Structure formats: structure tokens, C-alpha cells
Coordinates of C-alpha atoms and ligand atoms in Angstrom, one line a residue:
M1 CA 119.3 21.8 -238.9
K2 CA 118.4 18.5 -237.3
M3 CA 115.2 16.4 -237.2
I4 CA 114.4 14.7 -234.0
V5 CA 112.2 11.6 -234.2
A6 CA 111.2 10.6 -230.7
I7 CA 109.1 7.5 -229.9
V8 CA 107.6 8.1 -226.5
Q9 CA 105.0 6.6 -224.2
D10 CA 101.4 7.9 -224.7
D11 CA 101.3 9.0 -221.1
D12 CA 104.2 11.3 -221.5
T13 CA 103.0 12.9 -224.7
G14 CA 100.8 15.7 -223.4
V15 CA 103.4 17.2 -221.0
L16 CA 106.2 16.7 -223.5
V17 CA 104.4 18.5 -226.3
S18 CA 103.5 21.4 -224.0
E19 CA 107.0 21.7 -222.7
L20 CA 108.6 21.7 -226.2
M21 CA 106.1 24.3 -227.5
E22 CA 106.6 26.5 -224.5
H23 CA 110.3 26.5 -225.4
G24 CA 109.6 27.5 -229.0
F25 CA 110.0 24.2 -230.7
G26 CA 107.7 23.1 -233.5
V27 CA 106.3 19.6 -233.0
T28 CA 104.2 17.1 -235.0
K29 CA 102.6 14.3 -233.1
L30 CA 101.9 10.9 -234.8
A31 CA 99.9 8.0 -233.3
T32 CA 102.1 5.0 -233.8
T33 CA 102.3 1.3 -232.8
G34 CA 105.4 -0.5 -231.6
G35 CA 106.2 -3.5 -233.8
F36 CA 107.1 -5.8 -230.8
L37 CA 104.4 -5.2 -228.3
R38 CA 101.8 -4.1 -230.9
A39 CA 100.8 -1.4 -228.4
G40 CA 100.2 2.3 -229.1
N41 CA 102.9 4.8 -228.6
T42 CA 103.5 8.3 -229.9
T43 CA 106.1 9.5 -232.4
L44 CA 107.0 13.2 -232.2
I45 CA 109.0 14.9 -235.0
S46 CA 110.6 18.2 -234.4
G47 CA 112.9 20.2 -236.7
V48 CA 115.4 22.2 -234.7
Q49 CA 118.4 24.4 -235.3
D50 CA 121.7 22.8 -234.5
E51 CA 122.3 25.0 -231.5
Q52 CA 118.9 24.1 -230.1
L53 CA 119.4 20.3 -230.3
D54 CA 120.8 19.9 -226.8
E55 CA 118.0 21.9 -225.2
A56 CA 115.3 19.8 -227.0
L57 CA 117.0 16.6 -226.1
S58 CA 117.3 17.6 -222.4
I59 CA 113.5 18.4 -222.3
I60 CA 112.7 15.0 -223.8
R61 CA 115.1 13.4 -221.3
K62 CA 113.6 15.3 -218.4
I63 CA 110.0 14.3 -219.2
C64 CA 110.4 10.8 -220.6
S65 CA 113.2 9.2 -218.5
S66 CA 112.3 5.7 -217.6
R67 CA 111.3 5.5 -213.9
E68 CA 109.9 3.2 -211.3
Q69 CA 106.3 3.6 -210.4
V70 CA 104.3 1.7 -207.7
T71 CA 101.1 0.2 -208.9
T72 CA 98.6 -2.2 -207.3
A73 CA 98.3 -5.8 -208.4
V74 CA 95.4 -8.0 -207.3
A75 CA 96.0 -11.6 -206.3
S76 CA 93.2 -14.1 -206.8
P77 CA 92.1 -16.0 -203.7
L78 CA 93.2 -19.6 -203.2
G79 CA 90.7 -21.9 -204.9
G80 CA 90.2 -19.5 -207.8
A81 CA 88.1 -16.4 -208.5
G82 CA 84.8 -18.3 -208.1
S83 CA 85.7 -19.4 -204.5
N84 CA 84.6 -17.4 -201.5
G85 CA 88.2 -16.4 -200.7
V86 CA 89.2 -12.8 -200.4
F87 CA 91.0 -10.9 -203.2
T88 CA 94.1 -9.2 -201.9
S89 CA 96.0 -6.4 -203.4
Y90 CA 99.7 -5.7 -203.1
P91 CA 102.1 -3.0 -204.4
V92 CA 104.4 -3.8 -207.3
N93 CA 107.1 -1.7 -208.9
V94 CA 106.8 -1.3 -212.7
T95 CA 109.1 0.6 -215.1
V96 CA 107.3 3.3 -217.1
G97 CA 108.4 6.0 -219.5
G98 CA 111.5 6.0 -221.6
A99 CA 112.0 7.3 -225.2
T100 CA 113.7 6.0 -228.3
I101 CA 115.3 9.0 -230.1
F102 CA 116.8 9.4 -233.6
V103 CA 118.5 12.6 -234.6
L104 CA 118.8 13.1 -238.4
E105 CA 120.6 15.6 -240.5
V106 CA 118.2 17.8 -242.5
N107 CA 119.3 18.6 -246.0
Q108 CA 116.5 21.0 -246.8
F109 CA 113.7 22.7 -244.9
L110 CA 111.1 24.2 -247.2
K111 CA 107.6 25.7 -246.6
V112 CA 105.8 26.2 -249.9
Ligands
2BA201 P1 112.1 0.2 -226.4 O1 113.4 -0.4 -226.9 O2 112.2 1.3 -225.4 O3 111.3 0.7 -227.7 C1 110.1 1.4 -227.5 C2 109.4 1.6 -228.9 O4 110.4 2.4 -229.7 C3 109.3 0.3 -229.7 O5 108.0 -0.3 -229.4 C4 109.2 0.8 -231.1 O6 108.0 1.4 -231.4 C5 110.3 2.0 -231.1 N1 111.6 1.5 -231.5 C6 112.6 1.0 -230.7 N2 113.7 0.8 -231.4 C7 113.4 1.1 -232.7 C8 114.2 1.1 -233.9 N3 115.4 0.7 -233.9 N4 113.6 1.6 -235.0 C9 112.3 2.0 -235.0 N5 111.5 2.1 -233.9 C10 112.1 1.6 -232.7 P2 108.0 -1.9 -229.4 O7 108.5 -2.4 -230.7 O8 106.6 -2.3 -229.1 O9 108.9 -2.4 -228.3 C11 108.6 -2.2 -226.9 C12 109.7 -2.7 -226.0 O10 109.8 -4.1 -226.1 C13 111.1 -2.2 -226.3 O11 111.3 -0.9 -225.7 C14 112.0 -3.3 -225.8 O12 112.2 -3.1 -224.4 C15 111.2 -4.5 -226.0 N6 111.5 -5.2 -227.3 C16 111.4 -4.7 -228.5 N7 111.8 -5.6 -229.4 C17 112.2 -6.7 -228.7 C18 112.8 -8.0 -229.1 N8 113.0 -8.3 -230.4 N9 113.1 -8.8 -228.1 C19 112.9 -8.5 -226.8 N10 112.3 -7.3 -226.4 C20 112.1 -6.4 -227.4

């Protein structure tokens, strides 16, 4: 048996948990905080049989792969925000998603 520990973006959590549960995986969700950015992320733990590991990892990969997303940035007018200039918006590409995954060997699995 293996234990998957996957640190994922909060935005991906809902879909990922649903998908894992639909495929019969047990999942525990923890609200966590990244040490570098000090921003919220989600850590999922899931105990899986050895032969199910690839299926679980491919679901995580499918939902959480890092991808480019277009968002809108707003530029302040020349002269600063207090001037009578016009705020303009423009599209920017940002990278979202991605997962950090650890796969651990499970020595014992008990429910008491
Ligand atoms: P990632 O490397 O994709 O890591 C995303 C989150 O995964 C991390 O959030 C942390 O919560 C967890 N994580 C990553 N590696 C880990 C490990 N070896 N053990 C335990 N947990 C781990 P943050 O710490 O807030 O980092 C967010 C992003 O900032 C990282 O994305 C990476 O792109 C960047 N980053 C992290 N540390 C950095 C550093 N020392 N210098 C430059 N960039 C860094």
C-alpha cells in the first residue's frame, strides 16, 4: 500500500476530491500554508493499493497540471491613480495549478 501526499492549489481541490472519490479513492483534505509564499494551499492524503497508484496519480496530473491562464491586469493612468487619466486593462498570461506529490510506502494500515 502507498500513501499519496499531494499539495495542490486551493482552486483545484474541489474538482480533484470529487474525481478521486468517484474513482473509489479515500481522501483526507487538510488546509495548509506554503512556507515560501505563506499563502494557503491544500494537502490531500490518500491511501491506495499499489496497483491503484498510477490511476490516482494520473487523476491528480489531469486536474492539477500547471497551465497558462489569461487574466486581466489594470494599469494606472499616467500621473497616478489620483489624476484624471483613464485606467486601462490588458490581458496577461499567468501560470496556475501544479501539484507537489510525495508517494510513501505504508507499513501498516489499521482502523480500530
Ligand atoms: P512549488 O514548488 O510548486 O511548491 C508548492 C507548494 O508545495 C509549496 O508552497 C509548499 O507548500 C509545498 N512544497 C513544495 N516542495 C515541498 C517540499 N520539498 N516539502 C514540503 N512541501 C513542499 P510554497 O512554499 O509557498 O512555495 C510556492 C512556490 O514558490 C513553489 O512552488 C516554488 O515555485 C516557489 N518557491 C518555493 N521555495 C522557494 C525558494 N526557496 N526560492 C524560490 N522560489 C521558491
